[in-house]
Amino acid sequence: MPEQLNTRVEDCYQLAESFFKRSFPRPVVSLKLRGQKAGVAHLHENLLRFNPQLYRENTEHFLKQTVAHEVAHLIAHQLFGDRIQPHGEEWQLIMRGVYELPPDRCHTYAIKRRSVTRYIYKCPCADSDFPFSAQRHSLVRQGRRYLCRRCRNTLVFSGEMRVE
């Protein structure tokens, strides 16, 4: 776990404790998040998960904004309970009042999408391209059949693959 990340989480908690004049239980912090999200706060588990790739690529802004954003979710939940909106006025109060940051709902980090191979299946119909995922292609190889909705013929792998 990068030390800067843990330090920033602790700093956010200390700011909240000073502001609200009460203590808050510290969360478990994890770098086990993939995909498009920069961070996730699991309210009932008191758990913060962060995306290590986005953290590495956007360290300064990530530490300042994303960590505070996720900590604010936990603080809002502990102060106001389950019945608040995730990015509602209580969360916004914490972002503005405690952390003096804009209450941005979403990050603008560039996300590298992994390439995906599509397996092209065809039928006798004109212009019949059916791109299958690797999972669906595997099912066909195991014996599953898929039919064209127009001509009701079995779709057949053309031997073509396309990387998207």
PDB file of C-alpha atoms in Angstrom:
ATOM      1  CA  MET A   1       0.000   0.000   0.000  1.00  0.00           C
ATOM      2  CA  PRO A   2       1.565   3.331  -1.021  1.00  0.00           C
ATOM      3  CA  GLU A   3       2.379   5.358   2.072  1.00  0.00           C
ATOM      4  CA  GLN A   4       1.126   8.620   0.532  1.00  0.00           C
ATOM      5  CA  LEU A   5      -2.339   7.131   0.078  1.00  0.00           C
ATOM      6  CA  ASN A   6      -2.599   5.988   3.702  1.00  0.00           C
ATOM      7  CA  THR A   7      -1.266   9.338   4.893  1.00  0.00           C
ATOM      8  CA  ARG A   8      -3.865  11.230   2.839  1.00  0.00           C
ATOM      9  CA  VAL A   9      -6.704   9.040   4.161  1.00  0.00           C
ATOM     10  CA  GLU A  10      -5.527   9.716   7.732  1.00  0.00           C
ATOM     11  CA  ASP A  11      -5.234  13.467   7.026  1.00  0.00           C
ATOM     12  CA  CYS A  12      -8.819  13.505   5.706  1.00  0.00           C
ATOM     13  CA  TYR A  13     -10.040  11.779   8.856  1.00  0.00           C
ATOM     14  CA  GLN A  14      -8.188  14.200  11.112  1.00  0.00           C
ATOM     15  CA  LEU A  15      -9.694  17.173   9.259  1.00  0.00           C
ATOM     16  CA  ALA A  16     -13.185  15.676   9.659  1.00  0.00           C
ATOM     17  CA  GLU A  17     -12.614  14.967  13.348  1.00  0.00           C
ATOM     18  CA  SER A  18     -11.430  18.514  13.932  1.00  0.00           C
ATOM     19  CA  PHE A  19     -14.389  19.949  12.002  1.00  0.00           C
ATOM     20  CA  PHE A  20     -17.107  17.779  13.594  1.00  0.00           C
ATOM     21  CA  LYS A  21     -15.472  17.551  17.056  1.00  0.00           C
ATOM     22  CA  ARG A  22     -15.841  13.757  17.195  1.00  0.00           C
ATOM     23  CA  SER A  23     -13.850  10.662  16.245  1.00  0.00           C
ATOM     24  CA  PHE A  24     -14.505   8.304  13.337  1.00  0.00           C
ATOM     25  CA  PRO A  25     -13.426   4.677  12.955  1.00  0.00           C
ATOM     26  CA  ARG A  26     -10.673   4.268  10.375  1.00  0.00           C
ATOM     27  CA  PRO A  27     -11.463   2.239   7.258  1.00  0.00           C
ATOM     28  CA  VAL A  28      -9.596  -0.618   5.676  1.00  0.00           C
ATOM     29  CA  VAL A  29      -7.863   0.770   2.571  1.00  0.00           C
ATOM     30  CA  SER A  30      -7.309  -1.391  -0.489  1.00  0.00           C
ATOM     31  CA  LEU A  31      -5.810  -0.944  -3.944  1.00  0.00           C
ATOM     32  CA  LYS A  32      -7.939  -3.690  -5.441  1.00  0.00           C
ATOM     33  CA  LEU A  33     -10.158  -1.811  -7.862  1.00  0.00           C
ATOM     34  CA  ARG A  34     -10.033  -2.089 -11.625  1.00  0.00           C
ATOM     35  CA  GLY A  35     -11.925  -0.560 -14.496  1.00  0.00           C
ATOM     36  CA  GLN A  36     -13.267   2.957 -14.836  1.00  0.00           C
ATOM     37  CA  LYS A  37     -13.830   3.875 -11.203  1.00  0.00           C
ATOM     38  CA  ALA A  38     -11.078   5.732  -9.367  1.00  0.00           C
ATOM     39  CA  GLY A  39     -12.396   4.822  -5.940  1.00  0.00           C
ATOM     40  CA  VAL A  40     -15.276   3.189  -4.114  1.00  0.00           C
ATOM     41  CA  ALA A  41     -16.456   3.596  -0.524  1.00  0.00           C
ATOM     42  CA  HIS A  42     -18.144   0.522   0.933  1.00  0.00           C
ATOM     43  CA  LEU A  43     -20.237   2.173   3.620  1.00  0.00           C
ATOM     44  CA  HIS A  44     -21.303  -0.805   5.704  1.00  0.00           C
ATOM     45  CA  GLU A  45     -17.890  -2.494   5.608  1.00  0.00           C
ATOM     46  CA  ASN A  46     -16.013   0.760   6.357  1.00  0.00           C
ATOM     47  CA  LEU A  47     -13.786  -0.046   3.381  1.00  0.00           C
ATOM     48  CA  LEU A  48     -12.158   2.170   0.765  1.00  0.00           C
ATOM     49  CA  ARG A  49     -10.995   0.659  -2.523  1.00  0.00           C
ATOM     50  CA  PHE A  50      -8.865   2.607  -4.967  1.00  0.00           C
ATOM     51  CA  ASN A  51      -7.766   1.968  -8.550  1.00  0.00           C
ATOM     52  CA  PRO A  52      -3.961   1.537  -8.542  1.00  0.00           C
ATOM     53  CA  GLN A  53      -3.550   2.318 -12.244  1.00  0.00           C
ATOM     54  CA  LEU A  54      -5.444   5.611 -12.029  1.00  0.00           C
ATOM     55  CA  TYR A  55      -3.588   6.411  -8.805  1.00  0.00           C
ATOM     56  CA  ARG A  56      -0.200   5.926 -10.521  1.00  0.00           C
ATOM     57  CA  GLU A  57      -1.200   7.955 -13.579  1.00  0.00           C
ATOM     58  CA  ASN A  58      -2.826  10.867 -11.683  1.00  0.00           C
ATOM     59  CA  THR A  59      -1.113  10.790  -8.287  1.00  0.00           C
ATOM     60  CA  GLU A  60      -1.325  14.449  -7.266  1.00  0.00           C
ATOM     61  CA  HIS A  61      -4.975  15.033  -8.175  1.00  0.00           C
ATOM     62  CA  PHE A  62      -5.934  11.535  -7.018  1.00  0.00           C
ATOM     63  CA  LEU A  63      -4.519  12.131  -3.540  1.00  0.00           C
ATOM     64  CA  LYS A  64      -6.126  15.546  -3.243  1.00  0.00           C
ATOM     65  CA  GLN A  65      -9.574  14.973  -4.766  1.00  0.00           C
ATOM     66  CA  THR A  66     -10.354  11.267  -5.131  1.00  0.00           C
ATOM     67  CA  VAL A  67      -9.240  10.218  -1.653  1.00  0.00           C
ATOM     68  CA  ALA A  68     -11.189  13.080  -0.042  1.00  0.00           C
ATOM     69  CA  HIS A  69     -14.211  12.217  -2.217  1.00  0.00           C
ATOM     70  CA  GLU A  70     -14.296   8.610  -0.981  1.00  0.00           C
ATOM     71  CA  VAL A  71     -13.533   9.461   2.643  1.00  0.00           C
ATOM     72  CA  ALA A  72     -16.371  12.009   2.528  1.00  0.00           C
ATOM     73  CA  HIS A  73     -18.770   9.186   1.628  1.00  0.00           C
ATOM     74  CA  LEU A  74     -17.782   7.246   4.752  1.00  0.00           C
ATOM     75  CA  ILE A  75     -17.935  10.334   6.971  1.00  0.00           C
ATOM     76  CA  ALA A  76     -21.367  11.325   5.591  1.00  0.00           C
ATOM     77  CA  HIS A  77     -22.673   7.809   6.165  1.00  0.00           C
ATOM     78  CA  GLN A  78     -21.382   7.742   9.744  1.00  0.00           C
ATOM     79  CA  LEU A  79     -22.836  11.170  10.486  1.00  0.00           C
ATOM     80  CA  PHE A  80     -26.170  11.024   8.679  1.00  0.00           C
ATOM     81  CA  GLY A  81     -26.981   7.327   8.153  1.00  0.00           C
ATOM     82  CA  ASP A  82     -28.298   5.325   5.220  1.00  0.00           C
ATOM     83  CA  ARG A  83     -31.043   7.624   4.002  1.00  0.00           C
ATOM     84  CA  ILE A  84     -28.875  10.239   2.291  1.00  0.00           C
ATOM     85  CA  GLN A  85     -28.098  10.532  -1.399  1.00  0.00           C
ATOM     86  CA  PRO A  86     -24.549   9.418  -2.336  1.00  0.00           C
ATOM     87  CA  HIS A  87     -23.636  12.869  -3.698  1.00  0.00           C
ATOM     88  CA  GLY A  88     -26.320  14.792  -1.850  1.00  0.00           C
ATOM     89  CA  GLU A  89     -26.102  17.908   0.282  1.00  0.00           C
ATOM     90  CA  GLU A  90     -24.560  16.113   3.285  1.00  0.00           C
ATOM     91  CA  TRP A  91     -21.682  14.745   1.183  1.00  0.00           C
ATOM     92  CA  GLN A  92     -21.287  18.120  -0.546  1.00  0.00           C
ATOM     93  CA  LEU A  93     -21.120  19.849   2.847  1.00  0.00           C
ATOM     94  CA  ILE A  94     -18.180  17.656   3.790  1.00  0.00           C
ATOM     95  CA  MET A  95     -16.391  18.194   0.483  1.00  0.00           C
ATOM     96  CA  ARG A  96     -16.786  21.987   0.656  1.00  0.00           C
ATOM     97  CA  GLY A  97     -16.767  22.641   4.388  1.00  0.00           C
ATOM     98  CA  VAL A  98     -14.241  20.107   5.645  1.00  0.00           C
ATOM     99  CA  TYR A  99     -11.913  19.554   2.686  1.00  0.00           C
ATOM    100  CA  GLU A 100     -12.485  22.865   0.863  1.00  0.00           C
ATOM    101  CA  LEU A 101     -12.709  20.988  -2.426  1.00  0.00           C
ATOM    102  CA  PRO A 102     -15.274  21.080  -5.223  1.00  0.00           C
ATOM    103  CA  PRO A 103     -17.893  18.347  -4.817  1.00  0.00           C
ATOM    104  CA  ASP A 104     -17.134  16.736  -8.179  1.00  0.00           C
ATOM    105  CA  ARG A 105     -19.130  13.557  -8.667  1.00  0.00           C
ATOM    106  CA  CYS A 106     -16.920  11.991 -11.345  1.00  0.00           C
ATOM    107  CA  HIS A 107     -13.261  12.015 -12.227  1.00  0.00           C
ATOM    108  CA  THR A 108     -11.910  13.064 -15.626  1.00  0.00           C
ATOM    109  CA  TYR A 109      -8.899  10.749 -15.697  1.00  0.00           C
ATOM    110  CA  ALA A 110      -7.967   9.226 -19.043  1.00  0.00           C
ATOM    111  CA  ILE A 111      -8.831   5.545 -19.004  1.00  0.00           C
ATOM    112  CA  LYS A 112      -7.020   3.060 -21.181  1.00  0.00           C
ATOM    113  CA  ARG A 113      -9.481   0.483 -22.369  1.00  0.00           C
ATOM    114  CA  ARG A 114      -8.127  -2.954 -23.044  1.00  0.00           C
ATOM    115  CA  SER A 115      -8.520  -4.285 -26.543  1.00  0.00           C
ATOM    116  CA  VAL A 116     -11.167  -6.916 -27.134  1.00  0.00           C
ATOM    117  CA  THR A 117     -11.110  -9.622 -29.795  1.00  0.00           C
ATOM    118  CA  ARG A 118     -14.370 -10.279 -31.617  1.00  0.00           C
ATOM    119  CA  TYR A 119     -14.944 -13.510 -33.550  1.00  0.00           C
ATOM    120  CA  ILE A 120     -16.982 -12.907 -36.705  1.00  0.00           C
ATOM    121  CA  TYR A 121     -19.845 -15.322 -37.363  1.00  0.00           C
ATOM    122  CA  LYS A 122     -21.960 -15.336 -40.515  1.00  0.00           C
ATOM    123  CA  CYS A 123     -25.151 -16.776 -41.989  1.00  0.00           C
ATOM    124  CA  PRO A 124     -26.498 -16.911 -45.590  1.00  0.00           C
ATOM    125  CA  CYS A 125     -28.266 -13.535 -45.203  1.00  0.00           C
ATOM    126  CA  ALA A 126     -26.741 -10.549 -47.019  1.00  0.00           C
ATOM    127  CA  ASP A 127     -24.436  -8.393 -44.875  1.00  0.00           C
ATOM    128  CA  SER A 128     -24.552 -10.806 -41.957  1.00  0.00           C
ATOM    129  CA  ASP A 129     -21.722 -10.032 -39.562  1.00  0.00           C
ATOM    130  CA  PHE A 130     -22.194 -11.239 -36.013  1.00  0.00           C
ATOM    131  CA  PRO A 131     -19.241 -10.281 -33.762  1.00  0.00           C
ATOM    132  CA  PHE A 132     -19.019 -12.761 -30.862  1.00  0.00           C
ATOM    133  CA  SER A 133     -17.090 -12.259 -27.638  1.00  0.00           C
ATOM    134  CA  ALA A 134     -14.394 -14.768 -26.662  1.00  0.00           C
ATOM    135  CA  GLN A 135     -16.809 -16.252 -24.127  1.00  0.00           C
ATOM    136  CA  ARG A 136     -19.582 -16.808 -26.687  1.00  0.00           C
ATOM    137  CA  HIS A 137     -17.068 -18.145 -29.244  1.00  0.00           C
ATOM    138  CA  SER A 138     -15.894 -20.652 -26.629  1.00  0.00           C
ATOM    139  CA  LEU A 139     -19.482 -21.781 -26.036  1.00  0.00           C
ATOM    140  CA  VAL A 140     -19.906 -22.415 -29.772  1.00  0.00           C
ATOM    141  CA  ARG A 141     -16.739 -24.538 -29.752  1.00  0.00           C
ATOM    142  CA  GLN A 142     -18.267 -26.553 -26.901  1.00  0.00           C
ATOM    143  CA  GLY A 143     -21.356 -27.290 -28.997  1.00  0.00           C
ATOM    144  CA  ARG A 144     -23.753 -24.401 -28.400  1.00  0.00           C
ATOM    145  CA  ARG A 145     -25.602 -23.166 -31.495  1.00  0.00           C
ATOM    146  CA  TYR A 146     -26.786 -19.657 -32.280  1.00  0.00           C
ATOM    147  CA  LEU A 147     -29.355 -18.897 -34.974  1.00  0.00           C
ATOM    148  CA  CYS A 148     -29.826 -15.899 -37.238  1.00  0.00           C
ATOM    149  CA  ARG A 149     -33.054 -14.151 -36.287  1.00  0.00           C
ATOM    150  CA  ARG A 150     -33.920 -13.470 -39.933  1.00  0.00           C
ATOM    151  CA  CYS A 151     -33.219 -16.751 -41.749  1.00  0.00           C
ATOM    152  CA  ARG A 152     -33.059 -19.084 -38.710  1.00  0.00           C
ATOM    153  CA  ASN A 153     -29.847 -20.717 -40.033  1.00  0.00           C
ATOM    154  CA  THR A 154     -27.033 -21.612 -37.645  1.00  0.00           C
ATOM    155  CA  LEU A 155     -24.354 -18.932 -37.377  1.00  0.00           C
ATOM    156  CA  VAL A 156     -20.948 -20.202 -38.505  1.00  0.00           C
ATOM    157  CA  PHE A 157     -17.497 -18.884 -37.562  1.00  0.00           C
ATOM    158  CA  SER A 158     -15.997 -17.229 -40.644  1.00  0.00           C
ATOM    159  CA  GLY A 159     -12.394 -17.522 -39.477  1.00  0.00           C
ATOM    160  CA  GLU A 160     -12.209 -13.725 -39.195  1.00  0.00           C
ATOM    161  CA  MET A 161     -11.325 -11.924 -35.984  1.00  0.00           C
ATOM    162  CA  ARG A 162     -11.457  -8.218 -35.240  1.00  0.00           C
ATOM    163  CA  VAL A 163      -9.664  -6.388 -32.434  1.00  0.00           C
ATOM    164  CA  GLU A 164     -11.628  -3.476 -30.982  1.00  0.00           C
TER     165      GLU A 164
END
